[in-house]
């Protein structure tokens, strides 16, 4: 919105020409999201304590989590506000992709919100049924996939990192791939969100990776030079990624150990879906697997554990997801989280290296 108002003033004073630049608006987006987050989060923490919006203790988690049951949850509500307001302020609101990713944030955020509220209201602490949750995710994933697929000019070829000449054309099956990526990433971030700062850290590294890629993919000169697909209009997602980055950093300030606030499913499901939607739009699905390797590792640990127990009657890990395995091995929570962050940053750098290693 401000983008229009301020940019129009460039006819009066050329200094306002600066609002035309995506990089400048991305920086404003990051800063706006940080300011909103630092103003809103302390208030929300106080209010959620008053309203007893707390995570509660799950019986099947390591005892160290006993002290966490008083921690307020649903902090994802703040992340969403601190992401969407700067996007509305600084992005070009005629951009189709901005609205698709905003829809992903809000639709999956709504699923998480309903689940979080159900956990708070229910006596068992359980949320909505897995079937209901999964069905809603498939419906919204399908909607997003169709909105992307039917956008005029969408390229249905899949790009493979390091192999620029492998470009399988999936045609209409691209929609199925979208659903798989969006629903899978959303649940992967959710599973990862089990220690202070553990989920938001990798979200920040993936967000930074996609901020850079959105800018490059949306710029025909850079796209041609780097031999990646040019996606007209994808550059505006740089501003949304900036807002998500600022909102995530602001949240981490309070979610760092010992956490004063959890993001809840409201945050984990929406952030996962948004990052996956961006990955599809900028045609970097495999990049999400690389940069989001922590989410992949956490999900695979659960799959391996479940199937090992079913098929062999034995566990592979002391407890899945894998962060609990290290907890039960006696690692300090902070050490587990920082080591996972380090791995995530390394994976983000490897993802960025695919720009040149082709
Ligand atoms: C999502 N939620 C945290 C918080 C956060 C099918 C099965 C694999 C499902 C899975 C499951 O239910 N996972 C739930 C993880 C929970 O965090 C809340 O949930 C939100 C995110 N969805 O925002 O509101 C607890 O995590 C801790 N926490 C922090 N700091 C944070 O910043 O300390 C969260 C955020 C919080 C808090 O204690 O209460 C969670 O862990 O529940 N179930 C599992 O993964 C279970 N594993 C399991 O059963 N393993 C089996 C088999 C199935 C693989 C095995 O290993 O044999 C885990 N269940 C739970 N925790 N509840 C084990 C650990």
Coordinates of C-alpha atoms and ligand atoms in Angstrom, one line a residue:
X1 CA 0.0 0.0 0.0
X2 CA 2.7 2.5 1.1
X3 CA 4.6 1.3 -2.0
X4 CA 2.0 3.0 -4.2
X5 CA 1.6 6.2 -2.1
X6 CA 5.3 6.8 -1.8
X7 CA 6.4 5.7 -5.2
X8 CA 3.9 8.0 -6.9
X9 CA 5.6 10.9 -5.2
X10 CA 8.7 10.4 -7.4
X11 CA 7.2 12.8 -9.9
X12 CA 7.5 15.5 -7.3
X13 CA 10.8 14.4 -5.8
X14 CA 13.1 11.8 -7.4
X15 CA 14.2 10.6 -3.9
X16 CA 10.9 8.6 -3.8
X17 CA 12.0 6.7 -6.8
X18 CA 13.8 4.5 -4.3
X19 CA 10.5 2.8 -3.5
X20 CA 10.5 1.2 -6.9
X21 CA 13.4 -1.0 -5.8
X22 CA 12.6 -4.5 -4.4
X23 CA 15.8 -4.5 -2.3
X24 CA 14.9 -1.3 -0.6
X25 CA 11.4 -2.4 0.1
X26 CA 12.6 -5.8 1.4
X27 CA 14.8 -4.0 3.9
X28 CA 11.8 -1.9 5.0
X29 CA 9.8 -5.1 5.2
X30 CA 12.3 -6.8 7.5
X31 CA 12.5 -3.7 9.8
X32 CA 8.7 -3.2 9.9
X33 CA 8.2 -6.9 10.8
X34 CA 10.9 -6.6 13.6
X35 CA 9.2 -3.5 15.0
X36 CA 5.8 -5.1 15.0
X37 CA 7.1 -8.2 16.6
X38 CA 8.9 -6.4 19.4
X39 CA 5.9 -4.3 20.2
X40 CA 3.3 -7.1 20.0
X41 CA 5.0 -10.1 21.4
X42 CA 5.5 -8.9 25.0
X43 CA 1.8 -7.8 25.1
X44 CA 0.7 -11.2 23.7
X45 CA 2.8 -13.1 26.2
X46 CA 1.2 -11.2 29.1
X47 CA -2.3 -11.7 27.7
X48 CA -1.8 -15.4 26.9
X49 CA -0.6 -16.0 30.5
X50 CA -3.7 -14.2 31.8
X51 CA -6.0 -16.2 29.4
X52 CA -4.1 -19.4 30.2
X53 CA -3.3 -20.1 26.6
X54 CA -0.5 -22.6 27.5
X55 CA 1.1 -25.5 25.8
X56 CA 0.4 -27.9 28.6
X57 CA 2.5 -31.1 29.2
X58 CA 2.3 -34.0 26.9
X59 CA 2.7 -37.3 28.8
X60 CA 4.9 -38.8 26.1
X61 CA 7.7 -36.3 26.2
X62 CA 10.9 -36.3 28.2
X63 CA 10.5 -35.1 31.8
X64 CA 12.5 -32.0 31.1
X65 CA 9.4 -30.6 29.5
X66 CA 7.5 -30.6 32.7
X67 CA 8.5 -27.0 33.4
X68 CA 7.3 -25.9 30.0
X69 CA 3.6 -26.6 30.5
X70 CA 3.1 -23.0 31.7
X71 CA 4.6 -21.5 28.6
X72 CA 2.1 -19.7 26.4
X73 CA 1.6 -21.1 22.9
X74 CA 0.0 -19.9 19.6
X75 CA 2.8 -17.3 19.2
X76 CA 2.3 -18.1 15.5
X77 CA -0.5 -15.6 15.6
X78 CA 2.1 -12.8 16.2
X79 CA 4.4 -14.2 13.4
X80 CA 1.4 -14.0 11.0
X81 CA 0.6 -10.4 11.9
X82 CA 4.2 -9.3 11.7
X83 CA 4.6 -11.0 8.3
X84 CA 1.3 -9.9 6.6
X85 CA 1.2 -6.3 7.7
X86 CA 4.7 -5.4 6.3
X87 CA 3.8 -7.4 3.1
X88 CA 0.7 -5.3 2.7
X89 CA 2.7 -2.1 3.3
X90 CA 5.7 -2.7 1.0
X91 CA 4.8 -5.3 -1.6
X92 CA 3.0 -4.7 -5.0
X93 CA -0.5 -5.8 -4.1
X94 CA -1.4 -6.4 -7.7
X95 CA 1.2 -9.3 -7.6
X96 CA -0.6 -12.7 -8.0
X97 CA 2.1 -14.6 -6.1
X98 CA 1.9 -12.3 -3.0
X99 CA -1.7 -13.3 -2.6
X100 CA -1.1 -17.0 -3.1
X101 CA 1.6 -17.2 -0.4
X102 CA -0.6 -15.0 1.9
X103 CA -3.4 -17.5 1.3
X104 CA -1.0 -20.3 2.3
X105 CA -0.1 -18.5 5.5
X106 CA -3.7 -17.8 6.5
X107 CA -5.3 -21.1 5.5
X108 CA -2.7 -23.3 7.2
X109 CA -2.5 -20.9 10.0
X110 CA -6.3 -21.3 10.5
X111 CA -5.8 -25.1 10.6
X112 CA -3.2 -24.7 13.2
X113 CA -5.2 -22.1 15.1
X114 CA -8.2 -24.5 15.3
X115 CA -5.9 -27.3 16.4
X116 CA -4.3 -25.2 19.1
X117 CA -7.7 -24.0 20.4
X118 CA -9.0 -27.5 20.4
X119 CA -5.9 -28.6 22.5
X120 CA -6.5 -25.9 25.0
X121 CA -10.3 -26.5 25.3
X122 CA -10.0 -30.3 25.2
X123 CA -9.3 -32.2 28.5
X124 CA -6.9 -34.6 26.8
X125 CA -4.8 -31.8 25.3
X126 CA -5.3 -33.4 21.9
X127 CA -6.2 -31.2 19.0
X128 CA -8.5 -31.9 16.1
X129 CA -8.3 -35.4 14.7
X130 CA -5.4 -36.3 12.5
X131 CA -7.9 -37.2 9.7
X132 CA -9.6 -33.7 9.9
X133 CA -6.3 -31.9 10.0
X134 CA -4.9 -33.9 7.0
X135 CA -8.1 -33.4 5.0
X136 CA -8.0 -29.7 5.5
X137 CA -4.3 -29.6 4.6
X138 CA -5.0 -31.5 1.3
X139 CA -7.9 -29.2 0.4
X140 CA -5.8 -26.1 0.9
X141 CA -2.8 -27.7 -0.7
X142 CA -4.9 -28.5 -3.7
X143 CA -6.3 -25.0 -3.9
X144 CA -2.8 -23.5 -3.8
X145 CA -1.5 -26.0 -6.3
X146 CA -4.3 -25.2 -8.7
X147 CA -3.9 -21.5 -8.3
X148 CA -0.2 -21.8 -9.2
X149 CA -0.7 -24.4 -12.0
X150 CA -3.5 -22.4 -13.8
X151 CA -1.5 -19.1 -13.6
X152 CA -0.9 -18.2 -17.2
X153 CA 2.6 -19.2 -18.3
X154 CA 3.4 -21.4 -15.3
X155 CA 6.2 -23.8 -16.3
X156 CA 5.5 -27.4 -15.4
X157 CA 9.1 -28.5 -15.8
X158 CA 10.9 -29.6 -12.6
X159 CA 14.4 -28.1 -11.9
X160 CA 17.0 -30.4 -10.4
X161 CA 19.9 -28.7 -8.5
X162 CA 23.4 -29.4 -10.0
X163 CA 21.8 -30.9 -13.2
X164 CA 20.6 -28.0 -15.3
X165 CA 19.7 -30.2 -18.3
X166 CA 17.4 -32.5 -16.3
X167 CA 14.0 -30.8 -16.6
X168 CA 11.2 -33.4 -16.4
X169 CA 7.8 -31.9 -17.5
X170 CA 5.2 -33.0 -15.0
X171 CA 2.2 -31.4 -16.7
X172 CA -0.9 -31.5 -14.6
X173 CA 0.8 -33.8 -12.1
X174 CA 2.6 -30.7 -10.9
X175 CA -0.5 -30.1 -8.8
X176 CA 0.0 -33.4 -7.0
X177 CA 3.6 -32.4 -6.4
X178 CA 2.5 -29.1 -4.9
X179 CA 0.1 -30.8 -2.5
X180 CA 2.9 -33.3 -1.4
X181 CA 5.4 -30.5 -0.8
X182 CA 3.0 -28.1 0.9
X183 CA 1.4 -30.6 3.2
X184 CA 4.7 -32.4 3.8
X185 CA 6.6 -29.3 4.7
X186 CA 3.8 -28.0 6.9
X187 CA 3.8 -31.2 9.0
X188 CA 7.6 -31.4 9.0
X189 CA 8.0 -27.9 10.6
X190 CA 5.3 -29.0 13.0
X191 CA 7.2 -32.1 14.1
X192 CA 10.4 -30.1 14.4
X193 CA 8.8 -27.6 16.7
X194 CA 9.6 -29.6 19.9
X195 CA 12.5 -27.6 21.5
X196 CA 13.1 -23.9 22.2
X197 CA 14.0 -22.2 18.9
X198 CA 14.4 -25.5 17.1
X199 CA 11.8 -24.9 14.4
X200 CA 12.2 -21.1 13.9
X201 CA 16.0 -21.4 13.3
X202 CA 15.8 -23.5 10.2
X203 CA 12.7 -21.4 9.1
X204 CA 15.0 -18.4 9.1
X205 CA 17.7 -20.0 7.1
X206 CA 15.2 -21.3 4.5
X207 CA 13.5 -17.9 4.4
X208 CA 16.9 -16.2 3.8
X209 CA 17.7 -18.7 1.0
X210 CA 14.4 -18.1 -0.7
X211 CA 14.6 -14.3 -0.2
X212 CA 17.8 -14.4 -2.3
X213 CA 16.4 -16.9 -4.8
X214 CA 13.1 -15.0 -5.2
X215 CA 15.0 -11.8 -6.2
X216 CA 17.2 -13.7 -8.7
X217 CA 14.4 -15.8 -10.2
X218 CA 12.3 -12.6 -10.6
X219 CA 15.1 -10.7 -12.4
X220 CA 15.4 -11.8 -16.1
X221 CA 19.0 -10.7 -16.3
X222 CA 20.2 -12.6 -13.2
X223 CA 18.0 -15.6 -14.1
X224 CA 19.5 -15.9 -17.6
X225 CA 23.1 -15.4 -16.3
X226 CA 22.6 -18.1 -13.6
X227 CA 20.6 -20.4 -16.0
X228 CA 17.6 -20.7 -13.7
X229 CA 14.0 -20.3 -14.7
X230 CA 12.8 -16.7 -14.9
X231 CA 9.4 -16.3 -13.2
X232 CA 7.9 -12.9 -14.0
X233 CA 6.6 -11.3 -10.8
X234 CA 8.4 -13.7 -8.4
X235 CA 10.7 -10.9 -7.3
X236 CA 8.0 -9.4 -5.1
X237 CA 8.2 -12.5 -2.9
X238 CA 11.5 -11.0 -1.8
X239 CA 9.5 -8.5 0.2
X240 CA 7.3 -11.3 1.7
X241 CA 10.3 -13.4 2.6
X242 CA 11.8 -10.3 4.2
X243 CA 8.7 -9.8 6.3
X244 CA 8.8 -13.5 7.3
X245 CA 12.5 -13.2 8.2
X246 CA 11.9 -10.1 10.4
X247 CA 8.9 -11.7 12.1
X248 CA 10.8 -14.9 12.7
X249 CA 13.8 -13.1 14.2
X250 CA 11.4 -11.2 16.4
X251 CA 9.8 -14.4 17.5
X252 CA 13.1 -16.1 18.1
X253 CA 14.0 -13.3 20.6
X254 CA 11.3 -14.7 22.8
X255 CA 11.4 -18.4 21.8
X256 CA 15.1 -18.7 22.5
X257 CA 15.8 -21.1 25.5
X258 CA 14.2 -20.8 28.0
X259 CA 11.2 -20.0 25.7
X260 CA 8.7 -17.4 26.8
X261 CA 6.4 -18.3 24.0
X262 CA 5.8 -21.3 21.6
X263 CA 4.6 -20.7 18.1
X264 CA 1.9 -23.4 18.3
X265 CA 0.5 -25.2 15.2
X266 CA -0.7 -21.8 14.2
X267 CA 2.9 -20.9 13.5
X268 CA 4.5 -24.2 12.4
X269 CA 1.8 -25.2 9.9
X270 CA 1.6 -21.7 8.3
X271 CA 5.3 -21.2 8.1
X272 CA 5.9 -24.6 6.6
X273 CA 3.1 -24.1 4.0
X274 CA 4.3 -20.6 3.1
X275 CA 7.9 -21.8 2.5
X276 CA 6.7 -24.7 0.4
X277 CA 4.4 -22.5 -1.7
X278 CA 7.3 -20.1 -2.3
X279 CA 9.5 -23.0 -3.3
X280 CA 7.0 -24.1 -5.9
X281 CA 6.4 -20.6 -7.3
X282 CA 10.2 -19.9 -7.8
X283 CA 10.6 -23.5 -9.1
X284 CA 13.1 -24.5 -6.5
X285 CA 11.3 -27.5 -4.9
X286 CA 14.5 -29.5 -4.4
X287 CA 16.2 -26.5 -2.9
X288 CA 13.6 -26.7 -0.1
X289 CA 14.7 -30.3 0.5
X290 CA 18.4 -29.1 0.8
X291 CA 17.9 -25.9 2.7
X292 CA 15.2 -27.4 4.8
X293 CA 17.2 -30.5 5.5
X294 CA 16.6 -30.3 9.3
X295 CA 12.8 -30.6 8.6
X296 CA 13.5 -33.6 6.3
X297 CA 15.7 -35.2 9.0
X298 CA 13.1 -34.8 11.7
X299 CA 10.4 -36.2 9.6
X300 CA 12.5 -39.2 8.3
X301 CA 13.4 -40.0 11.9
X302 CA 9.7 -40.4 12.8
X303 CA 9.0 -42.5 9.6
X304 CA 12.0 -44.7 10.3
X305 CA 11.1 -45.1 13.9
X306 CA 7.5 -46.0 13.2
X307 CA 8.2 -48.5 10.4
X308 CA 11.1 -50.1 12.3
X309 CA 8.9 -50.6 15.3
X310 CA 6.1 -52.0 13.2
X311 CA 8.2 -54.3 11.1
X312 CA 11.0 -55.3 13.5
X313 CA 9.4 -54.4 16.9
X314 CA 12.5 -52.4 17.7
X315 CA 13.2 -48.7 17.8
X316 CA 16.1 -47.1 15.9
X317 CA 16.1 -43.9 18.0
X318 CA 15.6 -43.6 21.7
X319 CA 12.6 -41.4 20.8
X320 CA 11.5 -39.7 17.6
X321 CA 11.6 -37.0 16.3
X322 CA 15.4 -37.1 16.5
X323 CA 15.7 -34.0 18.7
X324 CA 14.2 -36.1 21.6
X325 CA 16.7 -38.9 20.8
X326 CA 19.5 -36.5 21.7
X327 CA 17.6 -35.2 24.7
X328 CA 17.4 -38.8 26.0
X329 CA 21.1 -39.2 25.3
X330 CA 21.6 -36.4 27.9
X331 CA 22.4 -33.5 25.5
X332 CA 21.5 -30.1 26.8
X333 CA 18.5 -28.6 25.0
X334 CA 20.4 -25.5 24.0
X335 CA 23.2 -27.6 22.6
X336 CA 20.8 -29.7 20.5
X337 CA 19.1 -26.5 19.1
X338 CA 22.3 -24.6 18.3
X339 CA 23.9 -27.7 16.6
X340 CA 20.7 -28.1 14.5
X341 CA 20.9 -24.4 13.6
X342 CA 24.6 -24.9 12.5
X343 CA 23.6 -27.8 10.3
X344 CA 20.7 -25.7 8.9
X345 CA 23.1 -22.8 8.0
X346 CA 25.5 -25.2 6.3
X347 CA 22.6 -26.6 4.3
X348 CA 21.5 -23.1 3.4
X349 CA 24.9 -22.4 2.1
X350 CA 24.9 -25.6 0.1
X351 CA 21.6 -24.6 -1.4
X352 CA 23.0 -21.2 -2.4
X353 CA 26.0 -23.0 -4.0
X354 CA 23.6 -24.7 -6.5
X355 CA 23.4 -21.3 -8.2
X356 CA 26.9 -21.7 -9.5
X357 CA 27.4 -25.5 -9.4
X358 CA 25.3 -26.4 -12.4
Ligands
LIG1 C1 4.4 -31.6 17.4 N1 4.8 -30.6 19.5 C2 5.6 -30.5 20.7 C3 4.1 -26.2 21.0 C4 4.6 -26.1 19.6 C5 2.7 -39.1 14.7 C6 3.7 -38.5 15.7 C7 5.1 -38.5 15.1 C8 3.2 -37.1 16.0 C9 4.1 -36.4 17.0 C10 3.5 -35.1 17.5 O1 2.4 -35.2 18.1 N2 4.2 -34.0 17.4 C11 3.6 -32.8 17.9 C12 5.4 -31.3 18.4 C13 5.1 -29.6 21.7 O2 5.1 -28.3 21.1 C14 3.8 -27.7 21.0 O3 3.4 -28.1 19.7 C15 3.6 -26.9 18.9 C16 4.1 -27.3 17.5 N3 3.2 -28.2 16.9 O4 4.6 -24.7 19.2 O5 2.9 -25.5 21.2 C17 6.0 -29.6 22.9 O6 7.3 -29.4 22.5 C18 8.0 -28.6 23.4 N4 8.4 -27.3 22.8 C19 9.5 -26.6 23.3 N5 9.9 -25.5 22.8 C20 9.3 -24.9 21.7 O7 9.7 -23.8 21.2 O8 10.1 -27.1 24.3 C21 7.8 -26.8 21.7 C22 8.2 -25.6 21.1 C23 5.7 -28.5 23.9 C24 7.1 -28.3 24.6 O9 7.2 -29.3 25.5 O10 4.7 -28.9 24.8 C25 5.8 -31.9 21.2 O11 6.9 -32.4 21.3 O12 4.7 -32.4 21.5 N6 4.4 -37.2 18.1 C26 5.6 -37.4 18.4 O13 6.6 -36.9 17.8 C27 5.9 -38.1 19.7 N7 6.9 -39.1 19.4 C28 6.6 -40.4 19.5 O14 5.6 -40.7 19.9 N8 7.6 -41.2 19.1 C29 7.4 -42.6 19.0 C30 6.9 -43.0 17.6 C31 5.5 -42.4 17.3 C32 7.8 -42.4 16.6 C33 8.7 -43.3 19.3 O15 9.7 -42.6 19.3 O16 8.7 -44.5 19.5 C34 6.5 -37.0 20.5 N9 5.3 -36.5 21.2 C35 5.5 -35.4 21.8 N10 6.8 -35.0 22.1 N11 4.5 -34.8 22.2 C36 7.6 -37.2 21.4 C37 7.9 -35.9 21.9

